[in-house]
Structure formats: C-alpha cells, structure tokens
XYZ file of C-alpha atoms in Angstrom:
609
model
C -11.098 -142.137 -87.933
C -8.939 -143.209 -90.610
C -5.129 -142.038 -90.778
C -4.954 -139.325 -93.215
C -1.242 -138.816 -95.132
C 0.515 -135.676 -95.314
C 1.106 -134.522 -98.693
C 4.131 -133.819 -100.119
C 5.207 -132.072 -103.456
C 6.887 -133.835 -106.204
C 10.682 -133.519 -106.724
C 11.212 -130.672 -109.126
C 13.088 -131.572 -112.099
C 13.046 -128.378 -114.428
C 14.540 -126.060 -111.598
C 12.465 -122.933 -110.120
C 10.307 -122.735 -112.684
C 7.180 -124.576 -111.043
C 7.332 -121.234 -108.062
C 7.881 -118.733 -110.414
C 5.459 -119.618 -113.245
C 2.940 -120.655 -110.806
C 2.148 -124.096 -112.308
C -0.158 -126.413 -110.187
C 2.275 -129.195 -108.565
C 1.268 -132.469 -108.321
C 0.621 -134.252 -105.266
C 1.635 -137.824 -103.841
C 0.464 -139.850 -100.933
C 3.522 -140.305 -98.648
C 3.257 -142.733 -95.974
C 2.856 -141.549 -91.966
C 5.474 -142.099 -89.466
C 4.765 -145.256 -87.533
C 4.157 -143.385 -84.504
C 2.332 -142.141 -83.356
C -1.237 -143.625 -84.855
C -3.753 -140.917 -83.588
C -5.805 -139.667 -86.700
C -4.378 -135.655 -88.506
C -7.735 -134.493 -86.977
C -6.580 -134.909 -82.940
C -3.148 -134.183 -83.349
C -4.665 -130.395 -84.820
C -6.910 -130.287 -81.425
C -4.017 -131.211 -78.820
C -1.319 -129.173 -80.331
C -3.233 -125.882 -80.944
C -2.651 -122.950 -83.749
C 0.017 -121.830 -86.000
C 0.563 -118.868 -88.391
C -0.260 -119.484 -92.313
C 3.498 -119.236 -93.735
C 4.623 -117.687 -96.517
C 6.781 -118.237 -99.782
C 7.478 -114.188 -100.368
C 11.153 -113.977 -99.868
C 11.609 -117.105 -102.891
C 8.920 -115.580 -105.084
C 10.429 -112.121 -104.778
C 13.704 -113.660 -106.035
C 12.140 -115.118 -109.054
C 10.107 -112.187 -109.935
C 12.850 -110.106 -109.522
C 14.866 -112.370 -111.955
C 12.006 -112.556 -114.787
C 11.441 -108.343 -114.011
C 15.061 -108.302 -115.179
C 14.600 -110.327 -118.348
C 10.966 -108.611 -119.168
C 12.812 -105.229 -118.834
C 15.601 -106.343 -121.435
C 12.905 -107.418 -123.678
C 11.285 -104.388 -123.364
C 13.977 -102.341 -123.820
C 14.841 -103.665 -126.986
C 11.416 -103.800 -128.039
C 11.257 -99.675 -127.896
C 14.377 -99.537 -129.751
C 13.073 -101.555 -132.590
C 9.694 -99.376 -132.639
C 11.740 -96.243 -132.563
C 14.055 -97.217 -135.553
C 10.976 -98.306 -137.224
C 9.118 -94.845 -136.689
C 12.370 -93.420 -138.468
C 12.262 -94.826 -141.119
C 8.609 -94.148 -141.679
C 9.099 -90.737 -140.690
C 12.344 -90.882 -143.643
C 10.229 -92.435 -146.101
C 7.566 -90.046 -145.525
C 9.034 -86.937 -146.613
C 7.599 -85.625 -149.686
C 9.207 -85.945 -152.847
C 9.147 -82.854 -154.523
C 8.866 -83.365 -158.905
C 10.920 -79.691 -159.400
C 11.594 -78.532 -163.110
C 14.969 -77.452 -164.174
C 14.468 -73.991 -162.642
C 13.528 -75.312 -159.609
C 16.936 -77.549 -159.498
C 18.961 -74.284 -159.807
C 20.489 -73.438 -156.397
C 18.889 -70.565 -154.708
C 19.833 -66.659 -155.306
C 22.637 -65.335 -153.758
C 20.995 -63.360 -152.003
C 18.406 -65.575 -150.119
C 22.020 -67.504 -149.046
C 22.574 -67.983 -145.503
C 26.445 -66.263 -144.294
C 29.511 -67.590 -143.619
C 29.519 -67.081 -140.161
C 25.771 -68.372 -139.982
C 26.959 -71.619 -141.342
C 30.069 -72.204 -138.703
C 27.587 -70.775 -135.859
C 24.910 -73.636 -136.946
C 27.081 -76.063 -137.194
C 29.219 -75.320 -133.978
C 25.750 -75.617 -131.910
C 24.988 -78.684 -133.760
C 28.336 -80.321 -132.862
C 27.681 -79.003 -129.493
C 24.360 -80.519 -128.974
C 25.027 -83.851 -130.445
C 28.539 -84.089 -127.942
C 26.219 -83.177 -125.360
C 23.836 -85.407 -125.785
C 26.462 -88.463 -126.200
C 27.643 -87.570 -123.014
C 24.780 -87.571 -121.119
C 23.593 -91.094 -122.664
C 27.204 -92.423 -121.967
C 26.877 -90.931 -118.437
C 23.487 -92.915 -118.470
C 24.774 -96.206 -119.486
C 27.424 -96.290 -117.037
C 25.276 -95.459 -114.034
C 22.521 -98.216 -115.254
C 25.411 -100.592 -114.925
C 26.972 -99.800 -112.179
C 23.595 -99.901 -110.533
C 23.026 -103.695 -112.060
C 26.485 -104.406 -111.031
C 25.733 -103.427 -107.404
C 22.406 -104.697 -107.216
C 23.604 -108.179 -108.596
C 26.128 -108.265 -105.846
C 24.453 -107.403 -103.036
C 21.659 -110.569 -103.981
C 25.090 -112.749 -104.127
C 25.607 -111.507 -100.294
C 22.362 -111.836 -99.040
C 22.478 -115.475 -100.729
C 25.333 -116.252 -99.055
C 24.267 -114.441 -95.553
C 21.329 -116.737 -95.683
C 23.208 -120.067 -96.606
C 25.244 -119.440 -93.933
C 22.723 -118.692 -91.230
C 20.891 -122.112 -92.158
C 23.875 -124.358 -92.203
C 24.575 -123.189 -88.848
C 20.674 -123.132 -87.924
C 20.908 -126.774 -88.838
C 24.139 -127.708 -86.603
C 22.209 -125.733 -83.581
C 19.476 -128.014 -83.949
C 21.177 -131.204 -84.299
C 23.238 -130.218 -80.924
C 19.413 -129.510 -79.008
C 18.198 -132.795 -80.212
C 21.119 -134.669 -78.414
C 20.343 -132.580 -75.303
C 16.894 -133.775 -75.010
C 16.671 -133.319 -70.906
C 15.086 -136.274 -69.475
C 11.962 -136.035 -67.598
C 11.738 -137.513 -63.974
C 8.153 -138.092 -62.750
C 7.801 -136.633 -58.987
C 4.677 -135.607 -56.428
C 3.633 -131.946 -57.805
C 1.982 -129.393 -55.969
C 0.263 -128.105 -58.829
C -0.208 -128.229 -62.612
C -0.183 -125.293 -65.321
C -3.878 -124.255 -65.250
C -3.278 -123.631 -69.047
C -1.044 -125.492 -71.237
C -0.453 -123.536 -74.564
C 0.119 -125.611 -77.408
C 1.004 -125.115 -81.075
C -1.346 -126.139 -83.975
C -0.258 -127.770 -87.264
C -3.090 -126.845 -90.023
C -5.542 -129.569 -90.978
C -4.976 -129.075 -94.572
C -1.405 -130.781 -94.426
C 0.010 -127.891 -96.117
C 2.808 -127.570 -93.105
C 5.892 -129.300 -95.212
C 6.337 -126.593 -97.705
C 9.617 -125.125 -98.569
C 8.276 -121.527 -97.293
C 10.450 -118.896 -95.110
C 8.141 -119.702 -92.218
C 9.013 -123.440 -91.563
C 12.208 -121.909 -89.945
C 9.898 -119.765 -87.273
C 7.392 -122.574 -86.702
C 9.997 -125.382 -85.945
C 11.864 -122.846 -83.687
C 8.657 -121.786 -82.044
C 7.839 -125.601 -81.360
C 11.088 -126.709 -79.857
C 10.980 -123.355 -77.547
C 8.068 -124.534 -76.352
C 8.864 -128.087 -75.676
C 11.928 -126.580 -73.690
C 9.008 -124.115 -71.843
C 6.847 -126.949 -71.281
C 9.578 -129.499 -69.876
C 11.537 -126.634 -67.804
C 7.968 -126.249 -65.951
C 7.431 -130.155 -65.792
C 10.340 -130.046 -64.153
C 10.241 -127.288 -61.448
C 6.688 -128.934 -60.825
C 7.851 -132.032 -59.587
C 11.155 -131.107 -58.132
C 9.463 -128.259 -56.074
C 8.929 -129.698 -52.408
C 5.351 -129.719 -51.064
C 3.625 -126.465 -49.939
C 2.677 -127.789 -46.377
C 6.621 -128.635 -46.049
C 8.241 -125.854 -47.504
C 11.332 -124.529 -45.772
C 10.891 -120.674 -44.479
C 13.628 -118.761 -43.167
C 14.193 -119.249 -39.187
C 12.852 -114.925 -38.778
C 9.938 -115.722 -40.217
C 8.855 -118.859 -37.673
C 6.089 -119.029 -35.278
C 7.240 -119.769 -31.976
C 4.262 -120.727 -29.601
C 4.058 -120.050 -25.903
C 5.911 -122.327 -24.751
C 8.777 -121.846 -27.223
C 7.612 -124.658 -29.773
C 8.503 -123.320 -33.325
C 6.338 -123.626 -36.269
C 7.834 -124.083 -39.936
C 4.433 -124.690 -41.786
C 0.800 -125.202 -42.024
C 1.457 -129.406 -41.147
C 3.771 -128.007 -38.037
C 0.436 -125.692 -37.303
C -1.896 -128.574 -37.728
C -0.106 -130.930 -35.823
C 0.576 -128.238 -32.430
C -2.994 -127.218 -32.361
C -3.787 -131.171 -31.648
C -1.551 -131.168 -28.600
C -1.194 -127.266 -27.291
C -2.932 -126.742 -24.163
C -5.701 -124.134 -23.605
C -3.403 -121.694 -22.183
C -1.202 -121.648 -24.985
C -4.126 -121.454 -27.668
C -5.774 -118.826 -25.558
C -2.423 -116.630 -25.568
C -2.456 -116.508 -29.115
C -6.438 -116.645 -29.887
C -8.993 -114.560 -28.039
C -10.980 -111.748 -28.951
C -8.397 -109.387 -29.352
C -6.002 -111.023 -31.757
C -5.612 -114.369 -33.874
C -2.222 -115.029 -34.160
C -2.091 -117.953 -36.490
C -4.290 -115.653 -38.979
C -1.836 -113.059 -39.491
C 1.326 -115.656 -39.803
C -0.542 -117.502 -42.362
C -1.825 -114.694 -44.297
C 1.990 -112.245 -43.869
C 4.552 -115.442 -44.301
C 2.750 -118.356 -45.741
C 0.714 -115.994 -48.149
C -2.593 -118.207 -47.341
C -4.794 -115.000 -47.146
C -8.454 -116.978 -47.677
C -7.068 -119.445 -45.132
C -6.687 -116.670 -42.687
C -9.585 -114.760 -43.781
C -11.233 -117.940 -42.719
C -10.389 -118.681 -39.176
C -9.576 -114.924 -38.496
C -12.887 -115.107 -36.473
C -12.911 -118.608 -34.829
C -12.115 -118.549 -31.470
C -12.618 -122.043 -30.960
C -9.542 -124.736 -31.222
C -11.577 -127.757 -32.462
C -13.476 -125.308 -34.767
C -10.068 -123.741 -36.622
C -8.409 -127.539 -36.085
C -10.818 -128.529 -38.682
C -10.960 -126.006 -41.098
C -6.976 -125.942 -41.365
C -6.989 -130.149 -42.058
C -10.024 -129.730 -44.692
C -7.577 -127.282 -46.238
C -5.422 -129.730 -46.153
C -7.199 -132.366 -47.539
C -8.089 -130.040 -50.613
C -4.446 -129.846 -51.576
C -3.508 -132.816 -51.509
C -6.805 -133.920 -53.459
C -5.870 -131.199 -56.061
C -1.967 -132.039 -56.150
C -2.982 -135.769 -56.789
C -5.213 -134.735 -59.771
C -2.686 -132.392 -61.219
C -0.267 -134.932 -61.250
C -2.509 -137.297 -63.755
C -2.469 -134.166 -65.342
C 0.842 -133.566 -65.833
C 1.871 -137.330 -66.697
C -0.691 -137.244 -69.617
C 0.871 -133.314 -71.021
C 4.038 -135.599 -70.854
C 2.411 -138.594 -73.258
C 1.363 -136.046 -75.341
C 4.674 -133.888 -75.435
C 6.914 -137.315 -76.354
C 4.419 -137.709 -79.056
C 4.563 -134.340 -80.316
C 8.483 -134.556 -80.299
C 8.048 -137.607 -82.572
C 6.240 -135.950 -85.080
C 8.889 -132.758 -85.018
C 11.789 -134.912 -85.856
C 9.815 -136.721 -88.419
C 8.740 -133.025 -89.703
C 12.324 -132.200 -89.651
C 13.848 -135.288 -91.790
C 11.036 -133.465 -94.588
C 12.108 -130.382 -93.928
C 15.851 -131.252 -94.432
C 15.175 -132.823 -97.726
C 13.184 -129.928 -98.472
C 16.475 -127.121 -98.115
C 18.725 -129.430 -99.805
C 16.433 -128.566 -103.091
C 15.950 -125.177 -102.428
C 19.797 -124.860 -101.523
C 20.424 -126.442 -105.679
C 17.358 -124.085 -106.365
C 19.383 -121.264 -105.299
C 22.576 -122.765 -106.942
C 20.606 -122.413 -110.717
C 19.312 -118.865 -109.492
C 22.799 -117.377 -109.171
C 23.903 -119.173 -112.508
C 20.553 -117.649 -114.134
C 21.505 -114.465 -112.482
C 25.484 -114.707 -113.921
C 23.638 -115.575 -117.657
C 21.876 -112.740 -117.209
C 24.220 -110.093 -116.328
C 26.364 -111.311 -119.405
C 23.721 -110.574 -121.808
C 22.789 -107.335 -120.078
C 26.408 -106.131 -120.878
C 26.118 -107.805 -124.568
C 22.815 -105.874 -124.366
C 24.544 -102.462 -123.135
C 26.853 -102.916 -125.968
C 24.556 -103.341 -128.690
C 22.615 -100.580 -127.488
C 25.725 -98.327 -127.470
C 26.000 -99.326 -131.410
C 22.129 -98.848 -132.283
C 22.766 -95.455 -130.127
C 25.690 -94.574 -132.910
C 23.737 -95.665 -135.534
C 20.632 -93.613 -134.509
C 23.192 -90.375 -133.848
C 24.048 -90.909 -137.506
C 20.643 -91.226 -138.971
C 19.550 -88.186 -136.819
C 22.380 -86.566 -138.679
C 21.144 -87.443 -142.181
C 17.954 -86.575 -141.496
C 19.390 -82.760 -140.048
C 21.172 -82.846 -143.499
C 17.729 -84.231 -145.544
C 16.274 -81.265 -143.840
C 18.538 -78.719 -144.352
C 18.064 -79.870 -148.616
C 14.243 -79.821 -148.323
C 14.300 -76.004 -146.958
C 16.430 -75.170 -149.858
C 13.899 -76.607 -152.105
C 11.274 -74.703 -150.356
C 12.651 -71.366 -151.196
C 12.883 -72.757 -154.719
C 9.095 -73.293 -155.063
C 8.503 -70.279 -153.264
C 10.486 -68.314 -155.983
C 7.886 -70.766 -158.560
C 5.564 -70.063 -157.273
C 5.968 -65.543 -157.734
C 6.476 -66.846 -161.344
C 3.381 -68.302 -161.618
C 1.510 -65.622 -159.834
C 3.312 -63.102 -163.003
C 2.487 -66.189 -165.354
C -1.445 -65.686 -164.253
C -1.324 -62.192 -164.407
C -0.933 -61.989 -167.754
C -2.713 -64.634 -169.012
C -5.208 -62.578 -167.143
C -4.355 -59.310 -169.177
C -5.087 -61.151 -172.336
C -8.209 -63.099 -171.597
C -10.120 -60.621 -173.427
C -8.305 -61.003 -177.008
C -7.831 -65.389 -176.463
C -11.755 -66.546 -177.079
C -10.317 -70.415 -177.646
C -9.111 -70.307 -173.688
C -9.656 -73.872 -173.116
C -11.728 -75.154 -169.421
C -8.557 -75.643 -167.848
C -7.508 -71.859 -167.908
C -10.411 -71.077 -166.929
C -10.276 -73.144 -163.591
C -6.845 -71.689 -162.969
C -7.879 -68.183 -163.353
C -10.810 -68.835 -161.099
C -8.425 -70.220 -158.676
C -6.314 -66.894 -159.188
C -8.999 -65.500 -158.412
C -9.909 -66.785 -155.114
C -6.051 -65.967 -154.292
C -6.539 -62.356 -155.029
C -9.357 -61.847 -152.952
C -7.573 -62.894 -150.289
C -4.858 -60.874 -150.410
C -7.245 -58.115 -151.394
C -8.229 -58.661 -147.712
C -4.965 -58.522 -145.752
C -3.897 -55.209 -147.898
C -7.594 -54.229 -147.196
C -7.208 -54.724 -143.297
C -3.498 -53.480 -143.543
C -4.896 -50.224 -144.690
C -7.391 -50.163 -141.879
C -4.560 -50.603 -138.984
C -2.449 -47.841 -141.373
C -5.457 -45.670 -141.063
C -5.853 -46.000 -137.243
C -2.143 -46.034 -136.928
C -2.052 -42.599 -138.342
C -4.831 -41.237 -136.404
C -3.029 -42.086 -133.538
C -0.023 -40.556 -134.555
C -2.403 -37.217 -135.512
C -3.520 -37.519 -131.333
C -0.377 -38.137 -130.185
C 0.930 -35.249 -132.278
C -1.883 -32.635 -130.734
C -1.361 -33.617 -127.266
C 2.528 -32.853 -127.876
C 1.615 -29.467 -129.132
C -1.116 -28.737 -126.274
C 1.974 -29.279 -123.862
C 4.077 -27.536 -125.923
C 1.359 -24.687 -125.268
C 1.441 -25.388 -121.278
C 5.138 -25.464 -121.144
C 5.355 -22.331 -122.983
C 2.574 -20.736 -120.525
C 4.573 -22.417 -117.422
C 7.679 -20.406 -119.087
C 6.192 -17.800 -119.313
C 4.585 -17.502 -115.647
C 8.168 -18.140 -114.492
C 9.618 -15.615 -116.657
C 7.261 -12.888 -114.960
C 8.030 -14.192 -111.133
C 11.352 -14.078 -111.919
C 10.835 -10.202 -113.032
C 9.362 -9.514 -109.496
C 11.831 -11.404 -107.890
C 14.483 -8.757 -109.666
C 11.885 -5.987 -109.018
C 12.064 -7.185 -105.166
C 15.920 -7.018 -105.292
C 15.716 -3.805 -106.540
C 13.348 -1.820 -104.693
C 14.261 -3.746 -101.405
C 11.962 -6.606 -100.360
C 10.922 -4.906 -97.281
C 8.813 -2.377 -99.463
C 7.246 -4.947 -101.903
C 6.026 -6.454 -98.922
C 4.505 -3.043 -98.019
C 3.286 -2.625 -101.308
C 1.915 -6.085 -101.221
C 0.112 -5.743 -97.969
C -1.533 -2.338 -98.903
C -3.052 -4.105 -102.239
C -6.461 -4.840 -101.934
C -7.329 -8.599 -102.093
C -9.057 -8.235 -104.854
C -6.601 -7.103 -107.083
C -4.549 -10.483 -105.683
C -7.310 -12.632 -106.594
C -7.567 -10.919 -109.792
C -3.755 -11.721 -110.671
C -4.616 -15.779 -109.502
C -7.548 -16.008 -111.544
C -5.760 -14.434 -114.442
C -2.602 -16.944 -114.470
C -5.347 -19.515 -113.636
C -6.595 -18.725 -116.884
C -3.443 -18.619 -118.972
C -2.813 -22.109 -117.459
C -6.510 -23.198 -118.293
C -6.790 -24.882 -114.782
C -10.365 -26.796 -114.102
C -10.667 -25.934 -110.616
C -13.679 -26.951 -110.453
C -12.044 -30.946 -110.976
C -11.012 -30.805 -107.338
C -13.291 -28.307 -105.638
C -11.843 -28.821 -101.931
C -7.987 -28.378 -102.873
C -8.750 -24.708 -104.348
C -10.967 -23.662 -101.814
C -8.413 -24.925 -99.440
C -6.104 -22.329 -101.278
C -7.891 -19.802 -101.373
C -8.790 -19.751 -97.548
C -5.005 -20.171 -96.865
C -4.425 -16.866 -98.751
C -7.243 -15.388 -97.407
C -5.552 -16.704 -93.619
C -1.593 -14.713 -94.936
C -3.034 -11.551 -95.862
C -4.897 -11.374 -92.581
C -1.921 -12.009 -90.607
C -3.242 -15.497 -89.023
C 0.435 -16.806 -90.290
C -0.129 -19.950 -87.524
C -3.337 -21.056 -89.066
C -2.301 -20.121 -92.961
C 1.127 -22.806 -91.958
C -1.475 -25.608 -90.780
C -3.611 -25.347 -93.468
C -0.885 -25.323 -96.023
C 0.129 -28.299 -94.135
C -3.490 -30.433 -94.590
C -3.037 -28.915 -98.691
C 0.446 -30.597 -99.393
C -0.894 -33.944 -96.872
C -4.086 -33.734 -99.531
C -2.381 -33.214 -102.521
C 0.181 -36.467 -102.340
C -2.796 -38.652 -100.548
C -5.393 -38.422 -103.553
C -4.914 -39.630 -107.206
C -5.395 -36.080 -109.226
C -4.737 -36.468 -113.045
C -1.754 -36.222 -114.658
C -2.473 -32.856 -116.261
C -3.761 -30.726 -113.055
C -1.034 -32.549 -110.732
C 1.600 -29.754 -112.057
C -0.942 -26.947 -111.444
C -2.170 -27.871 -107.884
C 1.870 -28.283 -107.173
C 2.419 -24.898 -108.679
C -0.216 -23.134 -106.478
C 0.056 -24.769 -103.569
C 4.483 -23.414 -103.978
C 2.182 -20.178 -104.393
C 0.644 -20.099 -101.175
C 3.975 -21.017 -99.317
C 5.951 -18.279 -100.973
C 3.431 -15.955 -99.563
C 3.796 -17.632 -96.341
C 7.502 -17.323 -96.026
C 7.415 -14.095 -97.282
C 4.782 -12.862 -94.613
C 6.675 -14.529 -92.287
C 10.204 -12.762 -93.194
C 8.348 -9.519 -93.152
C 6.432 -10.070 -89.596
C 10.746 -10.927 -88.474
C-alpha cells in the first residue's frame, strides 16, 4: 500500500479569524518522515485507539471575544431605535388649530395651587435623581464587571503560557532520558500489550487542547511498556528463583531443595527410602511445597496422586519443558513489541517537531487576542461614555416631553371649556330652528349630530334617576327597620322598667315573701305573664321550636322544686343557644329568656337556703 501524507493546515496569515469564522482551511501535502516506511493504515492497527480531541477552550475564547463586540453593537443598536421611537412618539402629538379663545390661559379657577406645583415638581426632581442614580450605579457595576472579567482572561492566559513553556522543558529533559533497552532470557511476555491509536483520517496534528493529553498519554506508555520490558528480562528464571532459606525443602537425608530444577534433579538420584518418606499414601510432600511456596497449584494438583517416582519424574520435566518452550516464544515476542516501540518513538518526536511549530502560532494567536481584547475594552469605555451622554440627552428630552405634556393638558381644558360653548351655541340655534326656514344642509347635520349627543346623555340622567330611585328606596327600608328597633328597644325598656319595679317591690316587702307569693301562684298565671311579654316583644317562637320548649320545661322543672334538673337543663339551653346560628333579631330574645329562667333558678335556690 502506498504511503499516505499527513495533512497539515496552511500557515494562517490574517490571525484567528480562520477558527472563529469557521472558514474551510486549505490543505497541503507535507512529506512523511523517512522512517519509518510502513503505510498510515498499519501504523493505526499496531498502535491502537485514541480520543477525538477538541478545539473548545480556543473557540470559547473567540466567541467570547465576538459575544463582546455583537453585544456593543447591539447595545447601541437599541439606543438608536429608542431615540428614534421618541421622536416619532414627539412628532406624533396632535397639533391642536385653537381660536383666539382657546389661546387664552385657563380660568382661575380650574388652576392647579401653589403648593400643588412645588409638590409636582419636588417628586419630579425626585424621580429623575433617582433614576440617574440607579443608571450611574448600573454603569459602574457593568464596568467593573468587564474590568474583572477582562483580567481574569489575562491570568488564565498567562497561567496557561506558563504551564506549556514548562510542559515543553519537561519533555525535552524525558527525551534525553530515553532508558536504554537491554535484550535478556524472559520468563514471560505481557499477554496483552495496550497500545495507543492515531486516527486514520490524519486529523492528529491539529492545534486542539487535546494534543497535550494524547502526547502525554503516549510517552506514559512508552515508559509503562519499557519499565515492563525491562523487569521481563532482568527477572531471573522461575525454575531458579531464590526463596528464602524457611521456606526450603530439606529431604531425608538433609539435601535442601531451592526450586522445581533442585526437585527435578533429587528425584533422579534419591533412593526409594527417601522418596517413600515423603510419598506414600498418606501424604505427598513435594505437592504441598510446590503448591504453599512455589505457588505451582496445577503442578501439585497434578502429581498430588502419583505415588510412583518415574511417573511424577516425568510430569515435573514435561512441565519443564513447557516453560521453557513458552519463555522462548515470549521472548520473539517481546523483541518484536521492541521494533515496534522504537518505531513508534520515531513517529512521536516527528509528531512533536509539528506540534511545536503548531504552539508557536497559537502562542502569536494568543498575542493578537489580548491586543483585540485591550482594543476592545477601550472602546467599551468610549462606548460607556457616549452612552452616559445619549443617557443626558434622553433625561432632557424626557423632560421636554413632561413639559410638552403638561401644555397639551392645559389645552385640553381649553377645548373642554369650547366645547360647553358649543353645546349653548347648538342650543339655541336649536330654539330658533322653527323661525330660520333658509337653515342651510350643514346645520342640519350638526343639529342631527346634537341630537345623537342628547340622547345620550338623556340616558345617563335617565339611568342616574333609576339608581336615585333605588337609592331612596333603600334609604325608605333602612329608615323602617330603624324605627321597628326603635319599637323593640322601647318594648325592651319598657320590660326592664317593670322588673326593675318588682325588684323594688321585692326590697320592699322582703324577698322571702315574694318568693312565697311566687310559689303559691298558679302556673298558669306565670305562663300567662311569659306569653304576654312574649307578645309585647313579638317573639316567633315557633322559629326555633326546641329552644322554647326547652324553656318552658326548665320552668316547669323550678316551680316543681327539681332545682338539680332545672340547673342542667338551663345548662344544655345556654350550650344550645351559642352552638346554633339564630338570627340576628331573635338572638336578643332567646338571651333575654333564657336570663329569665336563671333568675328563677337563683331565686328558688336562695329561697330553698
């Protein structure tokens, strides 16, 4: 397969503009590296995936910076529509054609006072220093905030120039500590090497925030990948690996083992006695030593059972054999990830030269940004300025246009005061219609018009009336239900005025012998006397049925002496009467019976004392 080049973009000769404005760059062929020569297509296979990167931190920049500009535009924009609305709403205002009455200031008496005036204008003054305040109070915190923000992009600029120059210096130090790889006999190989992957659409050299992450990734994991080369052939051979003298097998006759070779080689030459003191049908001593200290558990699972020496001999040197088979293979293994790493590393530094290039633009990139950034703060203040004039200017117009309005009300009242002359002026005409027969078409129009007008208020005086009328008859109601309690409280007065005449008669004759007298009346004669002031009170009692029988039955209860009973039931009666919702008008009279029945209580119960 043909080599394919990687593209690269075009050197930028208008600034940031090609990011921001997201114009198509153009492409050129650039020549590969001379090594190594293996087609785009298998370096993608060998050295695996890698993230899509990313160009949001640059773009943000530059869409922060045209934000900024669109906003200024667009702030001055709505400034020029609102003068413009105005002026339209200025030039809008009718223009009144007044006769020389209706230039004559208003009457004197339709004038506004003194100390109207100086309160209007006081507020006025008041509202307009308020409202300067709050916009100056405005201004300064928008700047302040553009100030700040302005700054702080300044410090992050300068955090992140830092950070990559010293990136840069950290790299160039790694690069000259390249560790050397020795090849050595290794036990084993990574089962897995992990590689990273460099798209196939040659899109890796862009000046993204990504590049950073991916080049870091790579060279951590060409350290990663040479640290384990390393330990793999440095690491001494399984079957000769050093163990710590506890941990040694020491055969009958005091022969100590080290490792599976030191195993291999005793069972050649150890007599049967030996082998039979440490394998018989009771234990197997070489299984547990190589499954507890060598960790060879499938080795030990595997001769755990053989009782035979020639029979476990074997099995323990085809294990052998198998490992050193496998190490040999996993050493081609591991010389060929090293071809492939040194070729890898090639293409990194060549990645990095582009890359390098690739910062020193963005770094004079960044240069214009802060100078664009500088440019644009200065007009912003010009701008702040200019919008604290048109502000004045506006204040001032809003002020004519107060004063415009103030003018136009007077007029108002003027054609109001017309316009009761021309309602007298079409009166009379009116009035002498009948004796004018040459009344041209016009006056006739007018007077039909007057017409119309009259009607109307014909109308409202007619439906004036009608509220008058019902106004009245409610005053007539209101009146009568004054005088029918009027009536009531001259009944109630007069009840009172007799109780209070047998409470003197009582203190007279001693209240032991009304009681007497009171007692020996028949009940009739007491019901008589209830029903009467029932009647001069005009009390429904039929309204709430239950309350007055409840009454009666607790009078009937006093004058038969059952005082206990009378007290509970006149207990349930004043529960009753505040639990349900009696009207208005028979709230007073229940009350005033129900202070009945507990006079006659107390009294019974004074007189039974």
């Amino acid at each position: 397969m043909a080599d394919i080049p990687i593209p690269r973009p075009i050197e930028q000769k208008k600034g940031f503009f090609g990011l921001f404005k997201k114009e198509k760059k153009q492409e050129v062929n650039v020549a590969p590296p001379p090594e190594p020569q293996e087609p785009i297509e298998i370096l993608d296979r060998e050295i695996g995936h890698v993230e899509d990167i990313d160009m949001s931190d640059l773009d943000k920049i530059g869409q922060e910076i045209e934000k900024e500009s669109h906003a200024s535009k667009k702030i001055e924009e709505e400034d020029e529509v609102l003068s413009k609305e105005l002026d339209k709403e200025l030039h809008e205002l009718p223009d009144f054609a007044l006769d020389e009455t209706a230039k004559e200031e208003p009457q004197s008496n339709e004038k506004p006072s003194k100390e109207e005036k100086e309160r209007r204008e006081a507020e006025r003054k008041q509202e307009k220093e308020q409202a300067r305040k709050e916009e100056e109070e405005r201004k300064k915190e928008e700047r302040e905030r553009t100030k700040k923000e302005a700054e702080e992009k300044r410090e992050e600029e300068k955090r992140l120039k830092e950070e990559e120059k010293q990136r840069r210096e950290e790299q160039k130090k790694e690069e000259k500590q390249e560790p050397i790889l020795q090849e050595k006999h290794t036990e084993h190989a990574p089962e897995h090497h992990e590689w990273v992957k460099i798209p196939s659409n040659a899109k890796m050299i862009q000046p993204k925030k990504g590049i950073k992450k991916y080049f870091d990734d790579l060279d951590h994991e060409h350290k990663k990948l040479s640290q384990e080369i390393k330990n793999i052939v440095t690491k001494p051979e399984q079957k000769t690996e050093k163990i710590q003298p506890e941990h040694f097998f020491y055969l009958k006759n005091g022969r100590p083992l080290k490792s599976l070779h030191d195993l291999i080689d005793a069972l050649k030459t150890i007599d049967d006695e030996s082998f039979r003191h440490h394998v018989n049908e009771h234990k197997n001593d070489f299984a547990n030593w190589l499954k507890d200290i060598l960790k060879h558990e499938k080795l030990a699972d595997e001769i755990r059972n053989k009782k035979a020496k020639a029979e476990l001999l074997k099995i323990l040197e085809d294990y052998e054999h198998r490992i050193d088979k496998s190490m040999t293979q996993e050493k081609k293994e591991m010389l060929a990830a090293k071809k492939e790493q040194l070729k890898l590393l090639q293409r990194v530094k060549f990645a990095r030269q582009e890359l390098y290039t690739i910062e020193a633009d963005l770094d004079k990139q960044k240069e214009s940004i802060v100078e664009r950034e500088n440019r644009l703060s200065k007009k912003q203040d010009a701008w702040n300025d200019k919008y604290q004039k048109e502000s004045t200017s506006l204040a001032k117009q809003k002020e004519e246009f107060a004063r415009q309005k103030s003018s136009i009300t007077g007029l108002q009242k003027k054609l109001q005061n017309q316009l009761k002359d021309i309602e007298k002026e079409k009166t009379r005409l009116a009035k002498q219609k009948k004796t004018q027969d040459g009344v041209g078409k016009l006056l006739q129009e007018k007077l039909h018009d007057l017409e119309i007008k009259t009607k109307s208020v014909q109308a409202q005086e007619s439906a004036v009336r009608a509220k008058q009328t019902l106004l009245e008859k409610q005053e007539i109601k209101v009146k009568s239900n004054l005088d029918e309690e009027e009536k009531l409280r001259k009944t109630l007065d007069d009840v009172r005025q007799k109780i209070q005449q047998e409470k003197d008669m009582l203190e007279k004759q001693g209240f032991k012998k009304y009681v007497e007298e009171e007692l020996e009346r028949p009940m009739q004669e007491h019901l008589t006397e209830v029903s009467n002031i029932n009647g001069a009170l005009d009390i429904p009692e039929t309204a709430y049925p239950e309350v007055y029988k409840k009454i009666t039955d607790c009078k009937r209860l006093v004058n038969q002496g059952r005082l206990g009973e009378a007290q509970e039931m006149y207990n349930q009666l004043k529960t009753e009467y505040y639990n349900k919702k009696i009207a208005s008008k028979e709230k007073e009279k229940i009350y005033n019976k129900i202070r009945e029945v507990y006079d006659a209580i107390h009294l019974a119960l004074m007189n039974a004392a």
